Coordinates of C-alpha atoms in Angstrom, one line a residue:
Chain A
M750 CA 178.7 177.9 110.5
N751 CA 176.8 175.4 108.3
V752 CA 174.1 173.1 109.7
S753 CA 172.1 170.8 107.6
T754 CA 168.6 171.0 107.5
A755 CA 168.9 167.9 110.1
G756 CA 171.4 169.3 112.3
A757 CA 169.5 172.2 112.8
V758 CA 166.4 169.7 114.1
Q759 CA 168.6 168.1 116.5
I760 CA 170.0 171.6 118.0
I761 CA 166.9 173.0 118.4
I762 CA 165.1 169.9 119.8
R763 CA 168.0 169.4 122.4
R764 CA 168.1 172.7 123.6
E765 CA 164.2 172.8 124.1
L766 CA 165.0 169.4 126.2
R767 CA 167.6 171.2 127.8
L768 CA 165.6 174.8 128.6
S769 CA 162.9 172.6 130.3
F770 CA 164.5 170.4 132.4
R771 CA 166.1 173.6 133.6
R772 CA 162.8 175.0 134.4
P773 CA 160.4 172.2 134.9
D774 CA 157.5 173.6 136.1
Q775 CA 156.0 174.5 132.8
L776 CA 156.2 170.3 132.2
I777 CA 154.6 169.6 135.3
Q778 CA 152.5 172.4 135.4
P779 CA 150.2 170.6 132.7
L780 CA 150.1 167.3 134.0
M781 CA 149.2 168.6 137.7
F782 CA 146.4 170.3 135.4
F783 CA 145.5 167.0 134.1
L784 CA 145.9 164.8 137.2
I785 CA 143.5 167.6 139.0
V786 CA 140.7 168.0 136.2
T787 CA 140.6 164.1 135.7
T788 CA 139.8 164.2 140.1
L789 CA 137.3 166.5 139.5
F790 CA 135.4 164.5 137.7
P791 CA 134.8 161.2 140.2
L792 CA 134.1 164.0 143.0
A793 CA 131.6 165.7 140.6
L794 CA 129.9 163.1 139.4
S795 CA 129.9 159.6 141.3
P796 CA 132.5 157.4 143.0
Q797 CA 130.9 155.0 141.8
L798 CA 133.5 152.2 140.3
S799 CA 131.1 151.1 137.1
V800 CA 129.9 154.4 136.3
L801 CA 133.9 155.5 136.7
R802 CA 134.7 153.0 134.0
D803 CA 132.1 153.8 131.7
I804 CA 133.0 157.8 131.7
A805 CA 136.8 157.3 131.7
P806 CA 137.4 157.5 128.5
G807 CA 135.9 161.3 128.3
V808 CA 137.5 162.2 131.3
L809 CA 140.8 161.1 130.1
W810 CA 140.6 162.7 126.9
V811 CA 138.8 166.0 127.7
G812 CA 141.8 166.6 130.2
A813 CA 144.3 165.6 127.9
L814 CA 142.9 167.7 125.3
L815 CA 142.9 171.1 128.0
S816 CA 146.0 170.4 129.8
S817 CA 147.9 169.9 126.3
L818 CA 145.8 173.7 125.3
L819 CA 148.2 174.5 128.7
A820 CA 150.7 173.2 128.1
V821 CA 151.3 174.2 124.1
E822 CA 150.3 178.1 124.7
G823 CA 153.9 179.4 125.8
M824 CA 155.1 177.3 123.1
F825 CA 156.5 179.9 120.7
R826 CA 155.8 182.6 122.7
A827 CA 159.4 183.3 124.9
D828 CA 161.0 182.2 122.0
A829 CA 159.3 185.4 120.4
D830 CA 159.7 187.6 123.0
D831 CA 163.3 187.4 123.4
G832 CA 164.5 187.4 119.8
T833 CA 165.1 183.8 119.5
L834 CA 162.9 183.4 116.8
E835 CA 164.0 185.7 114.6
Q836 CA 167.7 184.5 115.4
L837 CA 166.4 180.8 114.3
V838 CA 164.9 182.2 111.3
L839 CA 168.2 184.7 109.9
S840 CA 170.1 181.0 110.4
G841 CA 168.9 180.4 106.8
H842 CA 167.0 177.5 107.7
S843 CA 163.1 177.6 106.6
L844 CA 160.4 178.2 109.0
T845 CA 158.8 175.0 108.6
V846 CA 161.6 173.1 109.6
I847 CA 161.9 175.1 112.7
V848 CA 158.1 174.7 113.8
I849 CA 158.7 171.0 113.0
A850 CA 161.4 170.6 115.3
K851 CA 159.8 173.0 117.6
T852 CA 156.6 170.7 117.7
C853 CA 158.4 167.7 118.4
A854 CA 160.2 168.7 121.3
H855 CA 157.2 169.8 122.7
W856 CA 155.4 166.7 121.9
L857 CA 158.6 164.5 123.8
L858 CA 158.0 166.8 126.6
S859 CA 154.3 167.5 127.2
G860 CA 152.9 164.9 125.3
V861 CA 154.9 161.8 126.3
A862 CA 154.8 163.2 130.2
L863 CA 150.7 163.0 129.7
V864 CA 151.1 159.5 127.9
L865 CA 153.3 158.2 131.2
V866 CA 150.9 159.3 133.6
A867 CA 147.5 158.1 131.8
P868 CA 147.5 154.9 133.2
V869 CA 147.8 156.3 136.9
M870 CA 144.5 158.0 136.4
A871 CA 142.7 155.7 134.1
A872 CA 143.7 152.9 137.2
A873 CA 142.0 156.1 139.7
L874 CA 138.9 155.2 137.4
S875 CA 139.1 152.0 138.0
V876 CA 140.1 150.7 134.4
P877 CA 140.8 147.7 133.9
A878 CA 145.3 147.2 133.6
E879 CA 144.9 145.4 130.0
S880 CA 143.6 148.2 128.4
F881 CA 146.2 150.3 129.5
W882 CA 148.4 149.5 126.7
L883 CA 146.3 150.5 123.9
I884 CA 144.9 153.6 125.7
M885 CA 148.7 154.7 125.8
A886 CA 149.1 153.7 122.2
S887 CA 145.9 155.9 121.2
L888 CA 146.7 159.0 123.6
A889 CA 150.2 158.8 122.0
L890 CA 148.8 159.2 118.6
G891 CA 146.2 162.0 120.3
T892 CA 148.6 164.4 121.9
L893 CA 150.9 164.4 118.9
T894 CA 147.8 165.6 116.9
L895 CA 147.2 167.9 119.6
S896 CA 150.6 169.2 119.8
W897 CA 150.0 170.1 115.7
L898 CA 147.0 171.5 115.8
G899 CA 148.2 173.6 119.0
A900 CA 151.6 174.7 117.2
I901 CA 148.7 176.4 114.6
G902 CA 147.1 177.7 117.7
A903 CA 149.8 179.0 119.5
A904 CA 151.2 180.7 116.2
L905 CA 148.7 182.0 115.1
T906 CA 148.0 184.1 118.7
V907 CA 151.8 184.1 119.6
G908 CA 151.5 188.2 119.1
L909 CA 148.2 188.4 121.6
K910 CA 148.6 189.5 125.4
R911 CA 145.6 187.9 126.4
G912 CA 145.7 185.0 123.9
S913 CA 144.9 181.6 126.0
V914 CA 141.1 182.0 125.6
M915 CA 141.7 182.9 122.1
L916 CA 143.9 179.5 121.7
S917 CA 141.4 177.1 122.9
L918 CA 138.9 179.0 120.2
I919 CA 140.6 178.4 117.6
V920 CA 142.1 175.1 118.7
L921 CA 139.1 173.4 120.7
P922 CA 137.0 172.7 117.6
L923 CA 139.4 171.2 115.4
A924 CA 140.5 168.8 118.1
M925 CA 136.6 168.0 118.1
P926 CA 136.8 165.0 115.3
L927 CA 140.5 163.8 117.4
L928 CA 138.3 164.1 120.9
I929 CA 135.4 161.7 119.3
F930 CA 137.5 159.2 117.9
G931 CA 140.1 159.1 121.1
A932 CA 137.4 158.5 123.7
S933 CA 135.9 156.0 120.8
A934 CA 139.5 153.9 120.7
T935 CA 139.3 154.1 124.7
D936 CA 136.0 153.1 125.3
R937 CA 136.1 150.1 123.3
A938 CA 139.7 149.1 124.7
I939 CA 138.1 149.4 128.2
H940 CA 135.4 147.2 127.2
G941 CA 137.4 144.7 125.7
D942 CA 136.5 145.6 122.1
S943 CA 138.4 145.5 118.7
A944 CA 139.3 149.8 119.0
A945 CA 140.9 148.8 115.8
G946 CA 138.4 151.3 113.7
P947 CA 139.0 154.1 115.8
L948 CA 142.7 154.0 116.0
Y949 CA 142.8 153.8 112.4
L950 CA 141.4 157.5 112.2
L951 CA 143.6 158.3 114.9
G952 CA 146.7 157.4 113.1
A953 CA 144.7 159.1 109.7
L954 CA 144.6 162.4 111.6
C955 CA 148.1 162.1 113.1
L956 CA 149.5 161.3 109.8
F957 CA 147.5 164.4 108.2
T958 CA 148.3 166.9 110.6
S959 CA 151.8 165.9 110.8
T960 CA 151.9 166.5 107.1
L961 CA 150.1 169.6 106.7
A962 CA 150.5 171.1 110.1
P963 CA 154.1 172.6 110.0
F964 CA 152.9 174.5 106.8
A965 CA 150.2 176.3 108.3
A966 CA 152.1 177.3 111.4
S967 CA 154.7 178.2 109.6
A968 CA 152.6 180.8 107.6
A969 CA 150.9 181.5 110.7
L970 CA 154.2 182.6 112.2
R971 CA 155.1 184.2 109.7
I972 CA 151.8 186.5 109.7
T973 CA 152.2 187.1 113.4
M974 CA 156.2 187.7 114.1
E975 CA 156.4 190.6 111.2
Chain B
M350 CA 170.4 170.0 97.3
T351 CA 169.3 172.4 94.5
P352 CA 166.0 174.4 95.8
R353 CA 164.1 173.0 92.7
R354 CA 164.7 169.3 94.0
K355 CA 164.2 170.5 97.2
R356 CA 161.1 171.4 96.7
L357 CA 160.5 168.1 94.8
W358 CA 160.6 166.3 98.4
V359 CA 158.4 168.6 100.0
V360 CA 155.8 168.3 97.3
L361 CA 156.0 164.4 97.5
G362 CA 156.2 164.1 101.1
I363 CA 153.2 166.1 101.5
L364 CA 151.7 163.9 98.7
G365 CA 152.2 160.6 100.6
G366 CA 151.6 162.1 103.7
V367 CA 147.9 162.7 102.9
A368 CA 148.0 159.2 100.9
A369 CA 148.7 157.6 104.0
S370 CA 146.3 159.2 106.0
V371 CA 143.9 158.6 104.0
A372 CA 144.4 154.7 103.3
L373 CA 144.1 154.9 106.9
A374 CA 140.6 156.4 107.0
V375 CA 139.7 153.5 104.3
M376 CA 140.9 151.0 106.6
A377 CA 138.6 152.7 108.9
S378 CA 135.5 152.5 107.5
R379 CA 135.5 148.5 107.1
E380 CA 135.4 148.4 110.9
N381 CA 132.6 149.4 112.5
I382 CA 133.0 152.7 114.3
M383 CA 129.8 153.7 115.2
F384 CA 128.6 151.0 117.0
Y385 CA 125.6 150.6 114.4
F386 CA 124.2 146.9 114.0
D387 CA 121.6 145.8 111.5
P388 CA 119.7 142.7 112.1
T389 CA 121.8 140.3 110.7
Q390 CA 125.0 141.2 112.4
I391 CA 122.5 140.8 115.6
A392 CA 121.1 137.4 114.4
D393 CA 125.3 136.3 113.8
G394 CA 125.8 137.4 117.2
K395 CA 128.2 139.7 116.1
A396 CA 126.3 142.8 118.6
P397 CA 127.9 143.3 121.9
Q398 CA 126.3 141.8 125.0
H399 CA 125.1 144.3 127.6
K400 CA 126.4 146.6 125.9
R401 CA 124.5 149.9 124.1
F402 CA 124.6 150.1 120.9
R403 CA 122.5 151.2 117.9
V404 CA 120.0 148.9 115.5
G405 CA 118.7 150.3 112.5
G406 CA 115.8 148.7 110.1
M407 CA 112.3 148.3 109.3
V408 CA 109.6 148.2 111.1
V409 CA 107.4 144.6 109.9
K410 CA 104.2 145.5 109.0
G411 CA 101.8 144.1 111.7
S412 CA 104.5 143.8 114.2
V413 CA 103.6 146.8 116.1
Q414 CA 101.8 145.9 119.8
R415 CA 100.5 148.9 121.9
N416 CA 100.0 148.0 125.6
P417 CA 96.6 149.9 126.0
G418 CA 97.4 151.5 129.8
D419 CA 100.8 152.8 129.6
L420 CA 103.9 153.8 126.6
Q421 CA 104.9 150.5 126.0
V422 CA 105.7 149.2 122.6
R423 CA 106.6 146.0 121.1
F424 CA 107.7 145.6 117.6
V425 CA 110.5 143.7 115.5
L426 CA 112.7 145.3 112.8
S427 CA 113.3 143.5 109.8
D428 CA 116.4 144.0 107.1
F429 CA 114.7 141.8 105.2
A430 CA 117.3 139.1 105.5
H431 CA 116.5 138.9 109.5
E432 CA 114.9 140.1 112.3
V433 CA 115.2 141.4 115.7
P434 CA 112.3 142.0 118.2
V435 CA 111.9 145.3 120.3
K436 CA 111.2 146.8 123.0
Y437 CA 110.5 150.4 124.3
S438 CA 108.8 152.6 126.4
G439 CA 107.9 156.1 125.7
V440 CA 106.5 158.6 123.4
L441 CA 107.6 157.6 119.4
P442 CA 108.2 160.0 117.3
D443 CA 105.4 161.1 114.4
L444 CA 107.4 159.3 111.4
F445 CA 106.9 156.2 113.5
R446 CA 104.8 153.8 111.7
E447 CA 105.1 150.1 110.3
G448 CA 107.2 149.7 107.3
Q449 CA 109.5 152.7 108.6
G450 CA 112.9 153.2 108.5
V451 CA 113.9 153.8 112.5
I452 CA 117.0 153.7 114.5
A453 CA 117.1 152.3 118.1
H454 CA 119.6 152.8 120.6
G455 CA 119.4 150.4 124.1
T456 CA 121.0 147.5 125.0
L457 CA 119.7 143.2 124.0
D458 CA 118.6 141.4 126.6
G459 CA 119.8 137.9 127.5
G460 CA 116.7 136.4 125.3
G461 CA 117.4 138.4 122.1
T462 CA 114.7 141.0 122.7
F463 CA 116.4 144.5 122.0
V464 CA 115.3 146.6 125.0
A465 CA 115.8 150.4 123.3
D466 CA 115.8 153.1 125.5
E467 CA 115.6 155.6 122.4
V468 CA 114.0 155.1 119.3
L469 CA 114.2 157.7 116.4
A470 CA 113.2 157.6 112.9
K471 CA 114.6 157.7 109.6
H472 CA 113.4 159.4 106.8
D473 CA 114.9 159.1 103.4
E474 CA 116.1 161.5 100.6
K475 CA 113.1 161.3 98.4
Y476 CA 109.9 162.8 98.4
M477 CA 107.1 162.6 97.0
P478 CA 103.3 163.5 97.0
P479 CA 100.9 161.1 98.5
E480 CA 99.4 160.6 95.4
V481 CA 102.7 159.6 93.8
A482 CA 103.6 157.4 96.2
A483 CA 99.8 155.4 95.6
S484 CA 100.6 155.1 92.1
L485 CA 104.0 154.1 92.4
K486 CA 102.9 151.2 95.1
N487 CA 100.3 149.9 92.7
K488 CA 102.5 149.7 89.8
R489 CA 105.4 147.7 92.0
A490 CA 102.5 145.4 93.8
A491 CA 101.2 144.6 90.1
S492 CA 104.7 143.6 88.5
T493 CA 106.2 141.9 91.7
P494 CA 104.1 139.7 93.7
K495 CA 106.3 140.4 97.2
P496 CA 106.6 143.9 98.8
A497 CA 110.3 142.7 99.3
A498 CA 112.0 144.5 96.4
T499 CA 111.5 148.0 98.1
P500 CA 114.8 149.3 98.8
G501 CA 115.5 147.8 102.0
N502 CA 118.1 148.9 103.9
P503 CA 117.2 152.5 105.5
Q504 CA 120.5 153.4 106.1
T505 CA 121.4 154.2 102.2
Chain C
M762 CA 144.9 193.1 78.8
K763 CA 142.6 190.4 79.0
W764 CA 143.5 190.7 83.4
T765 CA 142.6 194.6 83.7
W766 CA 139.3 193.3 85.1
F767 CA 141.4 191.2 87.8
H768 CA 143.4 194.3 88.4
K769 CA 140.2 196.6 88.5
L770 CA 138.9 194.4 91.1
G771 CA 141.9 194.6 93.3
S772 CA 141.2 198.1 93.5
P773 CA 138.6 199.3 96.5
P774 CA 137.4 202.5 95.0
Y775 CA 135.8 199.9 91.4
V776 CA 135.1 197.4 93.7
Y777 CA 133.1 199.7 96.2
R778 CA 131.3 201.4 93.0
L779 CA 130.8 197.8 92.0
A780 CA 129.0 196.7 95.5
R781 CA 126.9 200.0 95.3
S782 CA 125.8 199.8 91.7
I783 CA 125.1 195.6 91.7
G784 CA 124.0 195.6 95.4
P785 CA 120.3 196.8 94.8
W786 CA 119.9 194.0 91.5
L787 CA 120.8 191.2 93.7
Y788 CA 118.1 192.5 96.8
A789 CA 115.6 192.7 94.2
L790 CA 116.4 189.3 92.5
A791 CA 116.8 187.6 95.7
A792 CA 113.0 188.9 96.7
L793 CA 111.5 187.9 93.9
T794 CA 113.3 184.2 94.0
I795 CA 113.1 183.8 97.5
G796 CA 109.4 184.9 97.2
Y797 CA 108.2 182.7 94.4
G798 CA 110.4 180.0 95.9
V799 CA 108.7 180.3 99.8
V800 CA 104.5 181.0 98.7
A801 CA 105.2 178.2 95.7
G802 CA 106.9 175.7 98.4
L803 CA 104.7 176.8 101.5
F804 CA 101.6 176.7 99.9
F805 CA 101.4 175.5 96.4
A806 CA 103.8 172.1 96.4
P807 CA 102.2 168.8 97.2
A808 CA 101.9 167.5 100.6
D809 CA 104.7 164.5 100.9
Y810 CA 103.9 161.0 101.1
Q811 CA 105.8 160.3 104.5
Q812 CA 106.2 163.7 106.4
G813 CA 102.9 165.3 105.2
D814 CA 103.0 169.5 105.8
A815 CA 106.1 168.9 108.0
F816 CA 108.6 168.2 105.0
R817 CA 108.1 172.1 103.8
I818 CA 110.7 173.6 106.2
I819 CA 113.0 171.9 103.7
Y820 CA 112.4 174.9 101.6
V821 CA 114.3 176.9 104.6
H822 CA 116.7 174.1 105.9
A823 CA 118.3 173.0 103.0
P824 CA 119.2 175.9 101.1
A825 CA 120.4 177.7 104.6
A826 CA 122.6 174.6 105.0
W827 CA 123.8 174.7 101.9
M828 CA 125.0 178.5 102.3
S829 CA 126.5 178.0 105.4
L830 CA 129.2 175.8 103.4
S831 CA 129.5 178.0 100.1
A832 CA 130.1 181.2 102.5
Y833 CA 132.6 179.2 104.6
T834 CA 134.1 178.4 101.2
T835 CA 133.8 181.7 100.1
M836 CA 135.6 183.3 102.9
A837 CA 138.3 180.8 102.9
L838 CA 139.1 181.1 99.0
A839 CA 139.0 185.3 99.6
G840 CA 141.5 185.0 102.6
A841 CA 144.0 182.8 100.2
V842 CA 143.8 185.2 97.4
A843 CA 144.2 187.8 99.6
L844 CA 147.3 186.2 101.2
I845 CA 148.8 184.3 98.3
W846 CA 148.6 187.7 96.0
R847 CA 148.7 189.9 98.9
I848 CA 145.1 191.6 97.5
K849 CA 143.7 193.3 100.2
I850 CA 140.4 193.7 98.8
G851 CA 140.4 189.6 99.5
H852 CA 140.4 190.0 103.8
A853 CA 137.5 192.8 103.4
V854 CA 135.5 190.6 101.3
A855 CA 136.4 187.3 103.6
A856 CA 135.6 189.7 106.9
A857 CA 132.3 190.5 105.0
C858 CA 131.6 186.3 104.5
A859 CA 131.8 185.5 108.0
P860 CA 128.8 186.7 109.9
I861 CA 126.7 186.2 106.9
G862 CA 128.1 182.3 107.0
A863 CA 127.4 182.0 110.4
S864 CA 124.0 183.5 110.3
F865 CA 123.3 180.5 107.5
T866 CA 124.8 177.5 110.1
L867 CA 122.6 179.0 112.9
A868 CA 119.4 179.0 110.8
A869 CA 120.2 175.9 109.5
L870 CA 120.6 174.3 112.5
I871 CA 117.7 175.5 114.4
T872 CA 115.5 174.7 111.4
G873 CA 117.1 171.5 111.3
S874 CA 116.4 170.8 115.2
L875 CA 112.8 172.0 114.8
W876 CA 112.4 169.5 111.9
G877 CA 114.0 167.0 113.4
R878 CA 111.8 167.2 116.7
P879 CA 108.4 165.7 114.9
M880 CA 110.4 163.3 112.8
W881 CA 112.9 162.1 114.4
G882 CA 112.0 162.6 117.4
T883 CA 114.3 164.8 119.0
F884 CA 116.3 168.4 118.4
W885 CA 119.3 167.1 118.4
A886 CA 121.8 164.0 117.8
W887 CA 124.7 163.8 118.5
D888 CA 125.5 162.4 114.8
P889 CA 128.0 163.3 112.6
R890 CA 126.3 165.4 110.2
L891 CA 124.8 167.6 113.0
T892 CA 128.0 167.5 115.0
S893 CA 129.9 169.0 112.1
E894 CA 127.9 171.6 111.2
L895 CA 128.2 172.7 114.8
I896 CA 131.9 172.4 114.6
L897 CA 131.1 174.9 111.6
M898 CA 129.7 177.5 113.6
F899 CA 132.5 177.7 115.9
L900 CA 135.3 177.9 113.1
Y901 CA 133.5 180.9 111.7
F902 CA 133.4 182.3 115.4
G903 CA 136.8 181.8 115.8
V904 CA 137.8 182.9 112.8
M905 CA 135.6 186.3 113.4
S906 CA 137.0 186.4 116.9
L907 CA 140.4 186.2 115.8
R908 CA 140.6 189.0 113.3
Q909 CA 138.9 191.1 116.7
A910 CA 141.9 190.1 118.5
F911 CA 144.5 191.9 117.2
D912 CA 145.7 195.4 117.3
D913 CA 147.1 195.5 114.3
P914 CA 144.2 195.0 112.0
A915 CA 146.3 193.7 109.0
R916 CA 147.7 191.0 111.2
G917 CA 144.3 190.1 112.2
D918 CA 142.7 189.7 108.6
R919 CA 145.9 187.7 107.8
T920 CA 145.5 185.2 111.0
A921 CA 142.3 184.9 110.1
A922 CA 142.5 184.2 106.7
V923 CA 144.9 181.2 107.9
L924 CA 142.2 179.5 110.5
A925 CA 140.1 179.8 107.8
I926 CA 141.5 178.5 105.6
V927 CA 142.8 175.8 107.6
G928 CA 138.6 175.4 108.6
V929 CA 138.1 174.1 105.2
V930 CA 138.7 170.4 106.0
N931 CA 135.6 170.2 107.7
V932 CA 134.1 171.6 104.5
P933 CA 133.8 168.1 102.8
I934 CA 133.3 166.4 106.1
I935 CA 130.2 168.2 106.4
H936 CA 129.4 167.3 102.8
Y937 CA 130.2 163.4 102.9
S938 CA 129.0 162.7 106.7
V939 CA 125.7 161.2 105.5
Q940 CA 127.7 158.5 103.0
W941 CA 130.5 158.2 105.2
W942 CA 128.5 157.2 108.5
N943 CA 125.3 155.9 109.4
S944 CA 124.5 158.8 109.7
L945 CA 120.4 159.6 111.0
H946 CA 120.3 162.4 108.6
Q947 CA 119.1 162.1 105.4
G948 CA 121.4 161.7 101.8
A949 CA 121.3 164.4 99.5
T950 CA 117.9 165.1 98.1
V951 CA 119.9 166.9 94.8
A952 CA 123.0 165.8 93.6
K953 CA 124.8 167.2 91.0
F954 CA 125.0 164.2 88.8
A955 CA 121.8 162.1 89.9
K956 CA 118.7 162.4 89.0
P957 CA 117.0 164.5 91.9
S958 CA 114.9 162.4 93.6
M959 CA 111.9 164.5 94.4
P960 CA 108.9 165.8 91.1
G961 CA 109.4 168.8 89.6
S962 CA 106.4 170.7 91.4
M963 CA 108.3 170.1 95.3
L964 CA 111.9 170.5 93.3
W965 CA 111.6 174.1 91.3
P966 CA 110.7 176.0 94.5
L967 CA 113.6 174.6 96.2
L968 CA 115.8 175.7 93.8
S969 CA 114.6 178.5 93.4
V970 CA 114.5 179.4 97.4
L971 CA 118.9 178.4 97.1
L972 CA 119.3 180.8 93.6
G973 CA 117.5 183.2 96.0
F974 CA 120.2 182.8 99.0
M975 CA 122.6 182.4 96.6
L976 CA 121.6 186.0 95.8
F977 CA 120.8 187.0 98.7
F978 CA 124.0 186.5 100.1
G979 CA 125.4 188.3 97.0
A980 CA 123.4 191.4 98.4
V981 CA 124.3 191.2 102.0
L982 CA 128.0 190.6 101.1
C983 CA 127.7 193.8 98.7
T984 CA 126.5 195.8 102.0
R985 CA 129.1 194.7 104.6
L986 CA 131.6 195.0 101.6
R987 CA 131.0 198.5 101.3
A988 CA 131.3 199.2 105.1
E989 CA 134.3 197.1 105.2
V990 CA 136.0 199.3 102.8
L991 CA 134.8 202.8 104.2
N992 CA 136.1 201.4 107.6
R993 CA 139.2 200.2 105.7
E994 CA 140.2 203.3 103.4
R995 CA 138.7 205.8 105.8
Q996 CA 142.3 207.7 105.7
S997 CA 141.7 207.3 101.6
S998 CA 140.6 210.5 100.0
W999 CA 138.7 208.7 97.4
I1000 CA 136.6 208.2 99.9
K1001 CA 135.0 211.8 100.0
E1002 CA 134.6 211.4 96.3
A1003 CA 132.6 208.2 96.5
L1004 CA 130.3 210.0 99.2
S1005 CA 129.9 213.3 97.5
S1006 CA 129.1 211.8 93.7
R1007 CA 125.9 210.1 95.1

């Protein structure tokens, strides 16, 4: 059976989505984690609303970073363990295309879900509702970038038994610029300032990783799979 | 599609993606992303009220007033176009002196005074022995009557 | 014919002997240049007109910071060479670079904060230059631990090389951070195409220490590389020969 590249991407994405809806725990667990982590901060720091509004950008972005790290860990593992990944490689489509499809599917599930849940947590942190759209836009760009960075990290650690610590050691330093600009965009949105500068930078990071990360991740996957 | 044309498209895609992200980064560089304002921007009312930001400039000569009893200091920051009065309470770095570039973190109060909670001295990348600095100063004083010709922006 | 030297560099016994023969020379030259630079910089160079004697920490800080970047670039290049042309010795070079580079990064961060306290008024500022240098150290840690994490050393080598190459994007960010953002950190004193903003009496010791740090990096690299090669080739027959021939 001959399938075009676009067709293959479609098939992989559809398969990932279907698998995840059949076993929703992998989708829901990172979201629960995000909710719980963001709840910790008001309890630990201060329930005072003005304080919460000031720490909200950092809380939301650290929460997004950690939960997407949790979500990305199993990105290639199940498929590598049961041989699906090898079958995909044998299909003749380039590994880079497969990585692109899998990462897009991953973002459509975990990233979009996190973006949709973010306003709830933002409201709980007494963030004004006018800034929700900007926060969601910045998180959408940010989670896509995180999915790409996470794909590199997951591909590098796919053969490891205790990969999750290694994964955070790899991905967190790479994600630090994202955290800086993402939190800054959110902070400006909350205070009603122009968030254009950090949003442009988030877009730049997102485009840059979308362009180059597929190649890095597929090179890593080729090494860890052989 | 032949493998060669495919490779061409991939290379073009990479170049396009990188170029677009560089373009976005350049657009971002036109915006103020660091919450840094100079005295001119403050005078134009561009700086936020009641929000922490950073201001940078030269400490105006003769403007430093210390309270003998406590650590209160008042001084004026200038970018050679506009000036901002600054109030600070705390220990100043060694390099803080009149004519020195500094960066202050803090907020504007209603009266246009910058209330700093942190003052950091910034030094430039030029190093010279004191004698050279003194002779340079003399030369400059001889050639131009006003010392305003000194490289103004401490951010360069 | 022209490429024989390059192919020789891919051969572990040749590299081992090369490292053994040039290592001591590099140590000696490094001791000379660092010795001259430190003595001239700390005792004979004039004090700075603004910072007085405190500026002298530049003689350790700036060369260490330069080397933290060049060691990373060397590591990533060695990893890339090893990945692309499948030259195994490249992985040994990259593995030998990482701890040296991490030490230079740590030295740059520590001397920088010792300098920042009296001059800026703070040990640490969350400034672009400082933050990106800190990220560089985390990247070194990541590369080093990823190499160790795999049971199969060849796999560890190659994944570490990929991570090192990915992390290279941070190098230009560190280098240009003082120009791109309003940084507390001062700009470059010695730039490639510009006249250095420092008189010769201050500059020559600085350049001498920099050269010395490069030589020292090369010397430690030779030592570590020999250890790496011995460990990696411990099953080969040439090892016995090389060890008995000294």
